[in-house]
Amino acid sequence: MSSSDEALRQRIRQAIASQPQPTVTVLSSLLAVQDAVGWLPPEAIEEVARHTGATVNDVWAVASFYTNFRFTPPGIHTIEVCWGPTCHLLGAQAILRAVQEALGLPGEGDTPDKRFSLKLNTCLGACAQAPALLLDHHLYGRVTPEQARRLLQGLNHTAPHQEAP
């Protein structure tokens, strides 16, 4: 096992062990790992199984049931366009079209250079600020297509995790 593999496993174990709730489940552990690592590598499935006493097959069954889990590394920047009913009625489709055009993507997915990952989110819980999008875990509300394009243009000139304009 390489040192980078062990470092990844350590991050996964730390995410699982750091869950604040008293009841730790397979699902809560998978969510904790995805929040910490950004996706679920095979090592995450093994560590969750070990920690919860479930089998690897049981953990895969839970992970593969939920569409929000990623099994490949995300791009450097992640964009989630809210597709909930309120956002949909207030312009999410125009936001999505602007983001797809800016990224050159026909739908959800990763740009070929792995710089951006685009995803539709069933609800960001920000209906009062609809339409909304999430950019590198920062919520932007009442977004217009022009604002979405500007946010992405700003990221083309910033390093990961720098504040967008």
Tab-separated table of N, CA and C in Angstrom:
chain	number	residue	atom	x	y	z
A	1	MET	N	0.848	-1.181	0.000
A	1	MET	CA	0.000	0.000	0.000
A	1	MET	C	0.891	1.242	0.000
A	2	SER	N	0.634	2.160	-0.920
A	2	SER	CA	1.444	3.371	-0.999
A	2	SER	C	1.046	4.342	0.105
A	3	SER	N	1.889	5.354	0.294
A	3	SER	CA	1.577	6.340	1.332
A	3	SER	C	0.347	7.157	0.969
A	4	SER	N	0.105	7.366	-0.345
A	4	SER	CA	-1.095	8.109	-0.732
A	4	SER	C	-2.348	7.272	-0.487
A	5	ASP	N	-2.261	5.947	-0.695
A	5	ASP	CA	-3.392	5.076	-0.376
A	5	ASP	C	-3.689	5.106	1.122
A	6	GLU	N	-2.644	5.038	1.912
A	6	GLU	CA	-2.832	5.063	3.364
A	6	GLU	C	-3.369	6.422	3.811
A	7	ALA	N	-2.912	7.496	3.175
A	7	ALA	CA	-3.427	8.831	3.518
A	7	ALA	C	-4.913	8.930	3.178
A	8	LEU	N	-5.306	8.361	2.048
A	8	LEU	CA	-6.731	8.364	1.679
A	8	LEU	C	-7.534	7.559	2.695
A	9	ARG	N	-7.041	6.388	3.030
A	9	ARG	CA	-7.756	5.570	4.027
A	9	ARG	C	-7.859	6.314	5.362
A	10	GLN	N	-6.815	7.013	5.717
A	10	GLN	CA	-6.849	7.764	6.980
A	10	GLN	C	-7.905	8.870	6.926
A	11	ARG	N	-7.993	9.577	5.796
A	11	ARG	CA	-9.036	10.607	5.645
A	11	ARG	C	-10.423	9.985	5.750
A	12	ILE	N	-10.590	8.821	5.148
A	12	ILE	CA	-11.882	8.123	5.186
A	12	ILE	C	-12.216	7.713	6.621
A	13	ARG	N	-11.250	7.112	7.304
A	13	ARG	CA	-11.492	6.696	8.696
A	13	ARG	C	-11.824	7.895	9.575
A	14	GLN	N	-11.126	8.989	9.354
A	14	GLN	CA	-11.379	10.206	10.134
A	14	GLN	C	-12.795	10.721	9.881
A	15	ALA	N	-13.228	10.715	8.623
A	15	ALA	CA	-14.586	11.173	8.288
A	15	ALA	C	-15.633	10.293	8.961
A	16	ILE	N	-15.416	8.996	8.943
A	16	ILE	CA	-16.375	8.078	9.567
A	16	ILE	C	-16.395	8.286	11.082
A	17	ALA	N	-15.227	8.419	11.675
A	17	ALA	CA	-15.140	8.559	13.131
A	17	ALA	C	-15.623	9.913	13.630
A	18	SER	N	-15.635	10.910	12.779
A	18	SER	CA	-15.990	12.272	13.197
A	18	SER	C	-17.476	12.576	13.119
A	19	GLN	N	-18.289	11.591	12.814
A	19	GLN	CA	-19.718	11.861	12.722
A	19	GLN	C	-20.253	12.244	14.104
A	20	PRO	N	-20.954	13.376	14.183
A	20	PRO	CA	-21.381	13.859	15.499
A	20	PRO	C	-22.631	13.172	16.055
A	21	GLN	N	-23.417	12.547	15.207
A	21	GLN	CA	-24.676	11.971	15.683
A	21	GLN	C	-24.410	10.673	16.455
A	22	PRO	N	-25.278	10.345	17.423
A	22	PRO	CA	-25.040	9.139	18.230
A	22	PRO	C	-25.215	7.841	17.452
A	23	THR	N	-26.076	7.832	16.457
A	23	THR	CA	-26.295	6.615	15.672
A	23	THR	C	-25.570	6.748	14.337
A	24	VAL	N	-24.620	5.877	14.115
A	24	VAL	CA	-23.845	5.871	12.874
A	24	VAL	C	-24.329	4.694	12.028
A	25	THR	N	-24.712	5.001	10.805
A	25	THR	CA	-25.225	3.973	9.897
A	25	THR	C	-24.336	3.888	8.663
A	26	VAL	N	-24.634	2.923	7.820
A	26	VAL	CA	-23.914	2.817	6.548
A	26	VAL	C	-24.142	4.099	5.756
A	27	LEU	N	-25.400	4.541	5.669
A	27	LEU	CA	-25.703	5.742	4.890
A	27	LEU	C	-25.020	6.976	5.468
A	28	SER	N	-25.102	7.160	6.780
A	28	SER	CA	-24.464	8.353	7.360
A	28	SER	C	-22.956	8.319	7.152
A	29	SER	N	-22.364	7.133	7.192
A	29	SER	CA	-20.913	7.011	6.987
A	29	SER	C	-20.541	7.318	5.536
A	30	LEU	N	-21.351	6.841	4.596
A	30	LEU	CA	-21.083	7.142	3.187
A	30	LEU	C	-21.192	8.645	2.932
A	31	LEU	N	-22.205	9.278	3.525
A	31	LEU	CA	-22.357	10.733	3.370
A	31	LEU	C	-21.164	11.473	3.970
A	32	ALA	N	-20.715	11.024	5.127
A	32	ALA	CA	-19.568	11.679	5.776
A	32	ALA	C	-18.317	11.575	4.915
A	33	VAL	N	-18.117	10.402	4.327
A	33	VAL	CA	-16.929	10.207	3.480
A	33	VAL	C	-17.033	11.062	2.217
A	34	GLN	N	-18.203	11.068	1.590
A	34	GLN	CA	-18.330	11.869	0.363
A	34	GLN	C	-18.135	13.355	0.659
A	35	ASP	N	-18.641	13.828	1.797
A	35	ASP	CA	-18.424	15.228	2.170
A	35	ASP	C	-16.936	15.514	2.360
A	36	ALA	N	-16.219	14.578	2.953
A	36	ALA	CA	-14.802	14.800	3.253
A	36	ALA	C	-13.903	14.615	2.039
A	37	VAL	N	-14.202	13.625	1.218
A	37	VAL	CA	-13.297	13.261	0.119
A	37	VAL	C	-13.802	13.759	-1.235
A	38	GLY	N	-15.112	13.941	-1.351
A	38	GLY	CA	-15.690	14.423	-2.602
A	38	GLY	C	-16.256	13.325	-3.476
A	39	TRP	N	-15.962	12.095	-3.139
A	39	TRP	CA	-16.471	10.947	-3.883
A	39	TRP	C	-16.246	9.693	-3.039
A	40	LEU	N	-16.718	8.544	-3.545
A	40	LEU	CA	-16.578	7.292	-2.805
A	40	LEU	C	-15.635	6.356	-3.552
A	41	PRO	N	-14.361	6.385	-3.207
A	41	PRO	CA	-13.439	5.422	-3.811
A	41	PRO	C	-13.703	4.039	-3.221
A	42	PRO	N	-13.205	2.985	-3.861
A	42	PRO	CA	-13.413	1.623	-3.326
A	42	PRO	C	-12.962	1.486	-1.865
A	43	GLU	N	-11.921	2.226	-1.493
A	43	GLU	CA	-11.445	2.152	-0.109
A	43	GLU	C	-12.516	2.626	0.871
A	44	ALA	N	-13.359	3.554	0.433
A	44	ALA	CA	-14.427	4.071	1.305
A	44	ALA	C	-15.446	2.975	1.595
A	45	ILE	N	-15.769	2.209	0.567
A	45	ILE	CA	-16.736	1.125	0.751
A	45	ILE	C	-16.183	0.117	1.762
A	46	GLU	N	-14.909	-0.221	1.618
A	46	GLU	CA	-14.291	-1.179	2.534
A	46	GLU	C	-14.247	-0.656	3.969
A	47	GLU	N	-13.879	0.616	4.111
A	47	GLU	CA	-13.772	1.184	5.467
A	47	GLU	C	-15.138	1.339	6.126
A	48	VAL	N	-16.144	1.717	5.346
A	48	VAL	CA	-17.502	1.824	5.914
A	48	VAL	C	-17.977	0.445	6.345
A	49	ALA	N	-17.724	-0.565	5.527
A	49	ALA	CA	-18.113	-1.934	5.894
A	49	ALA	C	-17.415	-2.359	7.182
A	50	ARG	N	-16.139	-2.085	7.262
A	50	ARG	CA	-15.378	-2.465	8.462
A	50	ARG	C	-15.927	-1.749	9.699
A	51	HIS	N	-16.202	-0.454	9.557
A	51	HIS	CA	-16.639	0.344	10.706
A	51	HIS	C	-18.047	-0.031	11.170
A	52	THR	N	-18.938	-0.315	10.228
A	52	THR	CA	-20.337	-0.569	10.598
A	52	THR	C	-20.644	-2.048	10.809
A	53	GLY	N	-19.719	-2.922	10.435
A	53	GLY	CA	-19.979	-4.353	10.580
A	53	GLY	C	-20.825	-4.923	9.450
A	54	ALA	N	-21.054	-4.138	8.425
A	54	ALA	CA	-21.810	-4.603	7.258
A	54	ALA	C	-20.843	-5.286	6.289
A	55	THR	N	-21.393	-5.980	5.314
A	55	THR	CA	-20.537	-6.557	4.281
A	55	THR	C	-20.268	-5.500	3.215
A	56	VAL	N	-19.213	-5.718	2.448
A	56	VAL	CA	-18.905	-4.807	1.341
A	56	VAL	C	-20.080	-4.774	0.358
A	57	ASN	N	-20.699	-5.913	0.115
A	57	ASN	CA	-21.864	-5.945	-0.786
A	57	ASN	C	-23.021	-5.118	-0.247
A	58	ASP	N	-23.246	-5.187	1.058
A	58	ASP	CA	-24.325	-4.384	1.657
A	58	ASP	C	-24.035	-2.882	1.490
A	59	VAL	N	-22.785	-2.493	1.697
A	59	VAL	CA	-22.425	-1.075	1.569
A	59	VAL	C	-22.568	-0.631	0.115
A	60	TRP	N	-22.124	-1.478	-0.818
A	60	TRP	CA	-22.299	-1.144	-2.245
A	60	TRP	C	-23.774	-1.019	-2.592
A	61	ALA	N	-24.594	-1.865	-2.011
A	61	ALA	CA	-26.036	-1.809	-2.286
A	61	ALA	C	-26.607	-0.458	-1.870
A	62	VAL	N	-26.218	0.021	-0.709
A	62	VAL	CA	-26.708	1.331	-0.239
A	62	VAL	C	-26.134	2.441	-1.111
A	63	ALA	N	-24.832	2.402	-1.351
A	63	ALA	CA	-24.186	3.474	-2.121
A	63	ALA	C	-24.735	3.564	-3.537
A	64	SER	N	-24.960	2.431	-4.162
A	64	SER	CA	-25.420	2.455	-5.553
A	64	SER	C	-26.908	2.777	-5.674
A	65	PHE	N	-27.646	2.691	-4.581
A	65	PHE	CA	-29.074	3.020	-4.614
A	65	PHE	C	-29.282	4.530	-4.753
A	66	TYR	N	-28.440	5.316	-4.118
A	66	TYR	CA	-28.605	6.773	-4.097
A	66	TYR	C	-27.797	7.410	-5.228
A	67	THR	N	-28.478	8.202	-6.046
A	67	THR	CA	-27.822	8.796	-7.216
A	67	THR	C	-26.890	9.945	-6.855
A	68	ASN	N	-26.944	10.438	-5.638
A	68	ASN	CA	-26.077	11.556	-5.265
A	68	ASN	C	-24.642	11.135	-4.943
A	69	PHE	N	-24.396	9.851	-4.835
A	69	PHE	CA	-23.018	9.422	-4.566
A	69	PHE	C	-22.235	9.342	-5.864
A	70	ARG	N	-20.998	9.794	-5.798
A	70	ARG	CA	-20.075	9.733	-6.938
A	70	ARG	C	-19.096	8.597	-6.715
A	71	PHE	N	-18.786	7.878	-7.786
A	71	PHE	CA	-17.802	6.798	-7.705
A	71	PHE	C	-16.563	7.114	-8.527
A	72	THR	N	-16.484	8.337	-9.020
A	72	THR	CA	-15.289	8.828	-9.701
A	72	THR	C	-14.954	10.191	-9.103
A	73	PRO	N	-13.691	10.575	-9.138
A	73	PRO	CA	-13.324	11.878	-8.555
A	73	PRO	C	-14.024	13.013	-9.308
A	74	PRO	N	-14.507	14.009	-8.574
A	74	PRO	CA	-15.146	15.156	-9.233
A	74	PRO	C	-14.097	16.082	-9.837
A	75	GLY	N	-14.574	17.028	-10.656
A	75	GLY	CA	-13.684	18.056	-11.169
A	75	GLY	C	-13.197	18.949	-10.040
A	76	ILE	N	-12.307	19.849	-10.377
A	76	ILE	CA	-11.764	20.756	-9.366
A	76	ILE	C	-12.878	21.620	-8.778
A	77	HIS	N	-13.769	22.093	-9.636
A	77	HIS	CA	-14.908	22.898	-9.194
A	77	HIS	C	-16.192	22.120	-9.461
A	78	THR	N	-17.108	22.153	-8.502
A	78	THR	CA	-18.399	21.507	-8.691
A	78	THR	C	-19.504	22.549	-8.743
A	79	ILE	N	-20.391	22.391	-9.692
A	79	ILE	CA	-21.541	23.268	-9.868
A	79	ILE	C	-22.784	22.405	-9.797
A	80	GLU	N	-23.680	22.765	-8.908
A	80	GLU	CA	-24.958	22.062	-8.821
A	80	GLU	C	-26.058	23.076	-9.086
A	81	VAL	N	-26.858	22.826	-10.097
A	81	VAL	CA	-27.993	23.687	-10.407
A	81	VAL	C	-29.225	23.058	-9.777
A	82	CYS	N	-29.925	23.839	-8.969
A	82	CYS	CA	-31.114	23.329	-8.302
A	82	CYS	C	-32.207	23.094	-9.334
A	83	TRP	N	-32.802	21.932	-9.246
A	83	TRP	CA	-33.827	21.537	-10.184
A	83	TRP	C	-35.149	21.267	-9.454
A	84	GLY	N	-35.262	21.811	-8.227
A	84	GLY	CA	-36.496	21.653	-7.473
A	84	GLY	C	-37.624	22.437	-8.128
A	85	PRO	N	-38.867	22.177	-7.717
A	85	PRO	CA	-40.011	22.811	-8.359
A	85	PRO	C	-39.945	24.346	-8.373
A	86	THR	N	-39.584	24.965	-7.265
A	86	THR	CA	-39.550	26.421	-7.215
A	86	THR	C	-38.474	26.963	-8.148
A	87	CYS	N	-37.281	26.407	-8.086
A	87	CYS	CA	-36.202	26.862	-8.981
A	87	CYS	C	-36.577	26.607	-10.436
A	88	HIS	N	-37.195	25.474	-10.675
A	88	HIS	CA	-37.591	25.149	-12.046
A	88	HIS	C	-38.566	26.194	-12.581
A	89	LEU	N	-39.549	26.576	-11.747
A	89	LEU	CA	-40.539	27.564	-12.183
A	89	LEU	C	-39.956	28.963	-12.323
A	90	LEU	N	-38.895	29.254	-11.569
A	90	LEU	CA	-38.333	30.605	-11.578
A	90	LEU	C	-37.062	30.747	-12.413
A	91	GLY	N	-36.782	29.792	-13.274
A	91	GLY	CA	-35.709	30.014	-14.231
A	91	GLY	C	-34.524	29.077	-14.195
A	92	ALA	N	-34.619	27.963	-13.503
A	92	ALA	CA	-33.477	27.048	-13.431
A	92	ALA	C	-33.066	26.536	-14.810
A	93	GLN	N	-34.025	26.381	-15.701
A	93	GLN	CA	-33.680	25.856	-17.026
A	93	GLN	C	-32.739	26.817	-17.762
A	94	ALA	N	-33.004	28.136	-17.640
A	94	ALA	CA	-32.112	29.117	-18.280
A	94	ALA	C	-30.744	29.116	-17.609
A	95	ILE	N	-30.717	28.936	-16.296
A	95	ILE	CA	-29.437	28.859	-15.574
A	95	ILE	C	-28.664	27.637	-16.056
A	96	LEU	N	-29.335	26.518	-16.124
A	96	LEU	CA	-28.678	25.284	-16.561
A	96	LEU	C	-28.124	25.442	-17.974
A	97	ARG	N	-28.927	26.016	-18.854
A	97	ARG	CA	-28.471	26.202	-20.241
A	97	ARG	C	-27.228	27.105	-20.282
A	98	ALA	N	-27.219	28.167	-19.492
A	98	ALA	CA	-26.060	29.076	-19.453
A	98	ALA	C	-24.815	28.342	-18.940
A	99	VAL	N	-24.994	27.535	-17.906
A	99	VAL	CA	-23.854	26.796	-17.340
A	99	VAL	C	-23.345	25.760	-18.346
A	100	GLN	N	-24.260	25.043	-18.964
A	100	GLN	CA	-23.844	24.034	-19.948
A	100	GLN	C	-23.101	24.680	-21.112
A	101	GLU	N	-23.602	25.822	-21.590
A	101	GLU	CA	-22.922	26.516	-22.688
A	101	GLU	C	-21.534	26.977	-22.259
A	102	ALA	N	-21.441	27.526	-21.056
A	102	ALA	CA	-20.144	28.020	-20.566
A	102	ALA	C	-19.132	26.890	-20.413
A	103	LEU	N	-19.614	25.712	-20.032
A	103	LEU	CA	-18.712	24.581	-19.813
A	103	LEU	C	-18.548	23.695	-21.043
A	104	GLY	N	-19.412	23.890	-22.044
A	104	GLY	CA	-19.352	23.045	-23.230
A	104	GLY	C	-19.830	21.633	-22.962
A	105	LEU	N	-20.765	21.505	-22.050
A	105	LEU	CA	-21.304	20.185	-21.712
A	105	LEU	C	-22.739	20.069	-22.226
A	106	PRO	N	-23.117	18.916	-22.757
A	106	PRO	CA	-24.500	18.732	-23.207
A	106	PRO	C	-25.457	18.381	-22.066
A	107	GLY	N	-24.920	18.014	-20.928
A	107	GLY	CA	-25.752	17.619	-19.791
A	107	GLY	C	-24.895	17.601	-18.541
A	108	GLU	N	-25.299	16.797	-17.571
A	108	GLU	CA	-24.494	16.651	-16.365
A	108	GLU	C	-23.175	15.954	-16.727
A	109	GLY	N	-22.191	16.153	-15.889
A	109	GLY	CA	-20.939	15.440	-16.101
A	109	GLY	C	-19.734	16.308	-15.825
A	110	ASP	N	-18.604	15.820	-16.278
A	110	ASP	CA	-17.325	16.488	-16.048
A	110	ASP	C	-16.791	17.029	-17.367
A	111	THR	N	-16.142	18.181	-17.295
A	111	THR	CA	-15.503	18.704	-18.487
A	111	THR	C	-14.305	17.813	-18.824
A	112	PRO	N	-13.910	17.752	-20.092
A	112	PRO	CA	-12.793	16.867	-20.462
A	112	PRO	C	-11.495	17.165	-19.701
A	113	ASP	N	-11.291	18.423	-19.315
A	113	ASP	CA	-10.066	18.759	-18.583
A	113	ASP	C	-10.202	18.508	-17.076
A	114	LYS	N	-11.341	17.956	-16.655
A	114	LYS	CA	-11.608	17.625	-15.246
A	114	LYS	C	-11.567	18.863	-14.343
A	115	ARG	N	-11.786	20.023	-14.926
A	115	ARG	CA	-11.789	21.250	-14.129
A	115	ARG	C	-13.157	21.490	-13.491
A	116	PHE	N	-14.241	21.088	-14.169
A	116	PHE	CA	-15.590	21.347	-13.672
A	116	PHE	C	-16.424	20.069	-13.700
A	117	SER	N	-17.288	19.960	-12.683
A	117	SER	CA	-18.304	18.906	-12.652
A	117	SER	C	-19.650	19.591	-12.504
A	118	LEU	N	-20.573	19.258	-13.376
A	118	LEU	CA	-21.921	19.832	-13.348
A	118	LEU	C	-22.903	18.751	-12.963
A	119	LYS	N	-23.818	19.141	-12.068
A	119	LYS	CA	-24.808	18.185	-11.599
A	119	LYS	C	-26.123	18.905	-11.368
A	120	LEU	N	-27.211	18.242	-11.671
A	120	LEU	CA	-28.524	18.743	-11.289
A	120	LEU	C	-28.796	18.267	-9.871
A	121	ASN	N	-29.299	19.152	-9.045
A	121	ASN	CA	-29.627	18.792	-7.672
A	121	ASN	C	-31.138	18.839	-7.533
A	122	THR	N	-31.733	17.822	-6.951
A	122	THR	CA	-33.196	17.771	-6.858
A	122	THR	C	-33.751	18.882	-5.977
A	123	CYS	N	-32.996	19.364	-5.025
A	123	CYS	CA	-33.417	20.517	-4.222
A	123	CYS	C	-32.263	20.948	-3.332
A	124	LEU	N	-31.911	22.208	-3.406
A	124	LEU	CA	-30.856	22.743	-2.547
A	124	LEU	C	-31.435	23.307	-1.251
A	125	GLY	N	-32.751	23.283	-1.107
A	125	GLY	CA	-33.382	23.797	0.116
A	125	GLY	C	-33.313	25.308	0.209
A	126	ALA	N	-33.262	25.979	-0.906
A	126	ALA	CA	-33.155	27.449	-0.917
A	126	ALA	C	-34.284	28.041	-1.758
A	127	CYS	N	-35.488	27.537	-1.563
A	127	CYS	CA	-36.621	27.965	-2.389
A	127	CYS	C	-36.857	29.470	-2.310
A	128	ALA	N	-36.622	30.081	-1.162
A	128	ALA	CA	-36.832	31.527	-1.027
A	128	ALA	C	-35.846	32.322	-1.872
A	129	GLN	N	-34.762	31.671	-2.303
A	129	GLN	CA	-33.745	32.349	-3.103
A	129	GLN	C	-33.703	31.813	-4.537
A	130	ALA	N	-34.754	31.153	-4.954
A	130	ALA	CA	-34.787	30.542	-6.288
A	130	ALA	C	-34.711	31.587	-7.406
A	131	PRO	N	-34.083	31.209	-8.513
A	131	PRO	CA	-33.344	29.971	-8.760
A	131	PRO	C	-31.961	30.023	-8.113
A	132	ALA	N	-31.510	28.861	-7.699
A	132	ALA	CA	-30.262	28.790	-6.943
A	132	ALA	C	-29.292	27.804	-7.579
A	133	LEU	N	-28.047	28.041	-7.305
A	133	LEU	CA	-27.013	27.075	-7.674
A	133	LEU	C	-25.981	27.016	-6.570
A	134	LEU	N	-25.280	25.918	-6.536
A	134	LEU	CA	-24.231	25.687	-5.552
A	134	LEU	C	-22.920	25.598	-6.319
A	135	LEU	N	-21.970	26.408	-5.928
A	135	LEU	CA	-20.675	26.434	-6.601
A	135	LEU	C	-19.599	26.219	-5.555
A	136	ASP	N	-18.945	25.096	-5.626
A	136	ASP	CA	-17.920	24.728	-4.638
A	136	ASP	C	-18.442	24.916	-3.215
A	137	HIS	N	-19.643	24.413	-2.964
A	137	HIS	CA	-20.300	24.426	-1.651
A	137	HIS	C	-20.745	25.815	-1.200
A	138	HIS	N	-20.737	26.809	-2.086
A	138	HIS	CA	-21.263	28.143	-1.776
A	138	HIS	C	-22.582	28.304	-2.513
A	139	LEU	N	-23.610	28.682	-1.759
A	139	LEU	CA	-24.930	28.840	-2.346
A	139	LEU	C	-25.060	30.236	-2.956
A	140	TYR	N	-25.573	30.290	-4.171
A	140	TYR	CA	-25.879	31.550	-4.842
A	140	TYR	C	-27.368	31.535	-5.159
A	141	GLY	N	-28.079	32.555	-4.680
A	141	GLY	CA	-29.511	32.618	-4.885
A	141	GLY	C	-29.911	33.723	-5.837
A	142	ARG	N	-31.151	33.584	-6.343
A	142	ARG	CA	-31.713	34.528	-7.311
A	142	ARG	C	-30.721	34.766	-8.458
A	143	VAL	N	-30.196	33.678	-8.933
A	143	VAL	CA	-29.168	33.719	-9.973
A	143	VAL	C	-29.820	33.963	-11.332
A	144	THR	N	-29.157	34.758	-12.134
A	144	THR	CA	-29.565	34.946	-13.522
A	144	THR	C	-28.585	34.181	-14.406
A	145	PRO	N	-28.946	33.920	-15.639
A	145	PRO	CA	-27.991	33.241	-16.531
A	145	PRO	C	-26.684	34.033	-16.665
A	146	GLU	N	-26.765	35.355	-16.695
A	146	GLU	CA	-25.555	36.176	-16.821
A	146	GLU	C	-24.670	36.023	-15.590
A	147	GLN	N	-25.289	36.002	-14.401
A	147	GLN	CA	-24.499	35.812	-13.185
A	147	GLN	C	-23.826	34.437	-13.180
A	148	ALA	N	-24.545	33.436	-13.629
A	148	ALA	CA	-23.963	32.085	-13.677
A	148	ALA	C	-22.740	32.074	-14.592
A	149	ARG	N	-22.853	32.706	-15.753
A	149	ARG	CA	-21.706	32.758	-16.680
A	149	ARG	C	-20.529	33.501	-16.041
A	150	ARG	N	-20.818	34.625	-15.354
A	150	ARG	CA	-19.737	35.393	-14.716
A	150	ARG	C	-19.042	34.575	-13.626
A	151	LEU	N	-19.837	33.850	-12.839
A	151	LEU	CA	-19.243	33.008	-11.794
A	151	LEU	C	-18.267	32.006	-12.404
A	152	LEU	N	-18.676	31.383	-13.491
A	152	LEU	CA	-17.813	30.381	-14.120
A	152	LEU	C	-16.605	31.029	-14.787
A	153	GLN	N	-16.809	32.189	-15.396
A	153	GLN	CA	-15.667	32.888	-16.002
A	153	GLN	C	-14.639	33.235	-14.937
A	154	GLY	N	-15.111	33.635	-13.760
A	154	GLY	CA	-14.197	33.956	-12.660
A	154	GLY	C	-13.398	32.746	-12.223
A	155	LEU	N	-13.986	31.586	-12.282
A	155	LEU	CA	-13.282	30.371	-11.879
A	155	LEU	C	-12.226	29.952	-12.889
A	156	ASN	N	-12.385	30.371	-14.127
A	156	ASN	CA	-11.375	30.030	-15.122
A	156	ASN	C	-10.054	30.707	-14.833
A	157	HIS	N	-10.095	31.725	-13.969
A	157	HIS	CA	-8.874	32.464	-13.674
A	157	HIS	C	-8.465	32.346	-12.210
A	158	THR	N	-9.096	31.455	-11.459
A	158	THR	CA	-8.751	31.305	-10.052
A	158	THR	C	-8.309	29.883	-9.777
A	159	ALA	N	-7.575	29.732	-8.720
A	159	ALA	CA	-7.189	28.406	-8.270
A	159	ALA	C	-8.375	27.798	-7.528
A	160	PRO	N	-8.412	26.487	-7.386
A	160	PRO	CA	-9.500	25.850	-6.647
A	160	PRO	C	-9.636	26.429	-5.252
A	161	HIS	N	-10.850	26.549	-4.806
A	161	HIS	CA	-11.222	26.986	-3.472
A	161	HIS	C	-10.978	28.470	-3.231
A	162	GLN	N	-10.622	29.226	-4.285
A	162	GLN	CA	-10.588	30.676	-4.138
A	162	GLN	C	-12.005	31.172	-4.301
A	163	GLU	N	-12.269	32.305	-3.727
A	163	GLU	CA	-13.606	32.876	-3.795
A	163	GLU	C	-13.928	33.298	-5.215
A	164	ALA	N	-15.115	32.914	-5.690
A	164	ALA	CA	-15.578	33.362	-6.998
A	164	ALA	C	-16.014	34.814	-6.898
A	165	PRO	N	-16.054	35.549	-8.033
A	165	PRO	CA	-16.441	36.962	-7.971
A	165	PRO	C	-17.898	37.128	-7.580
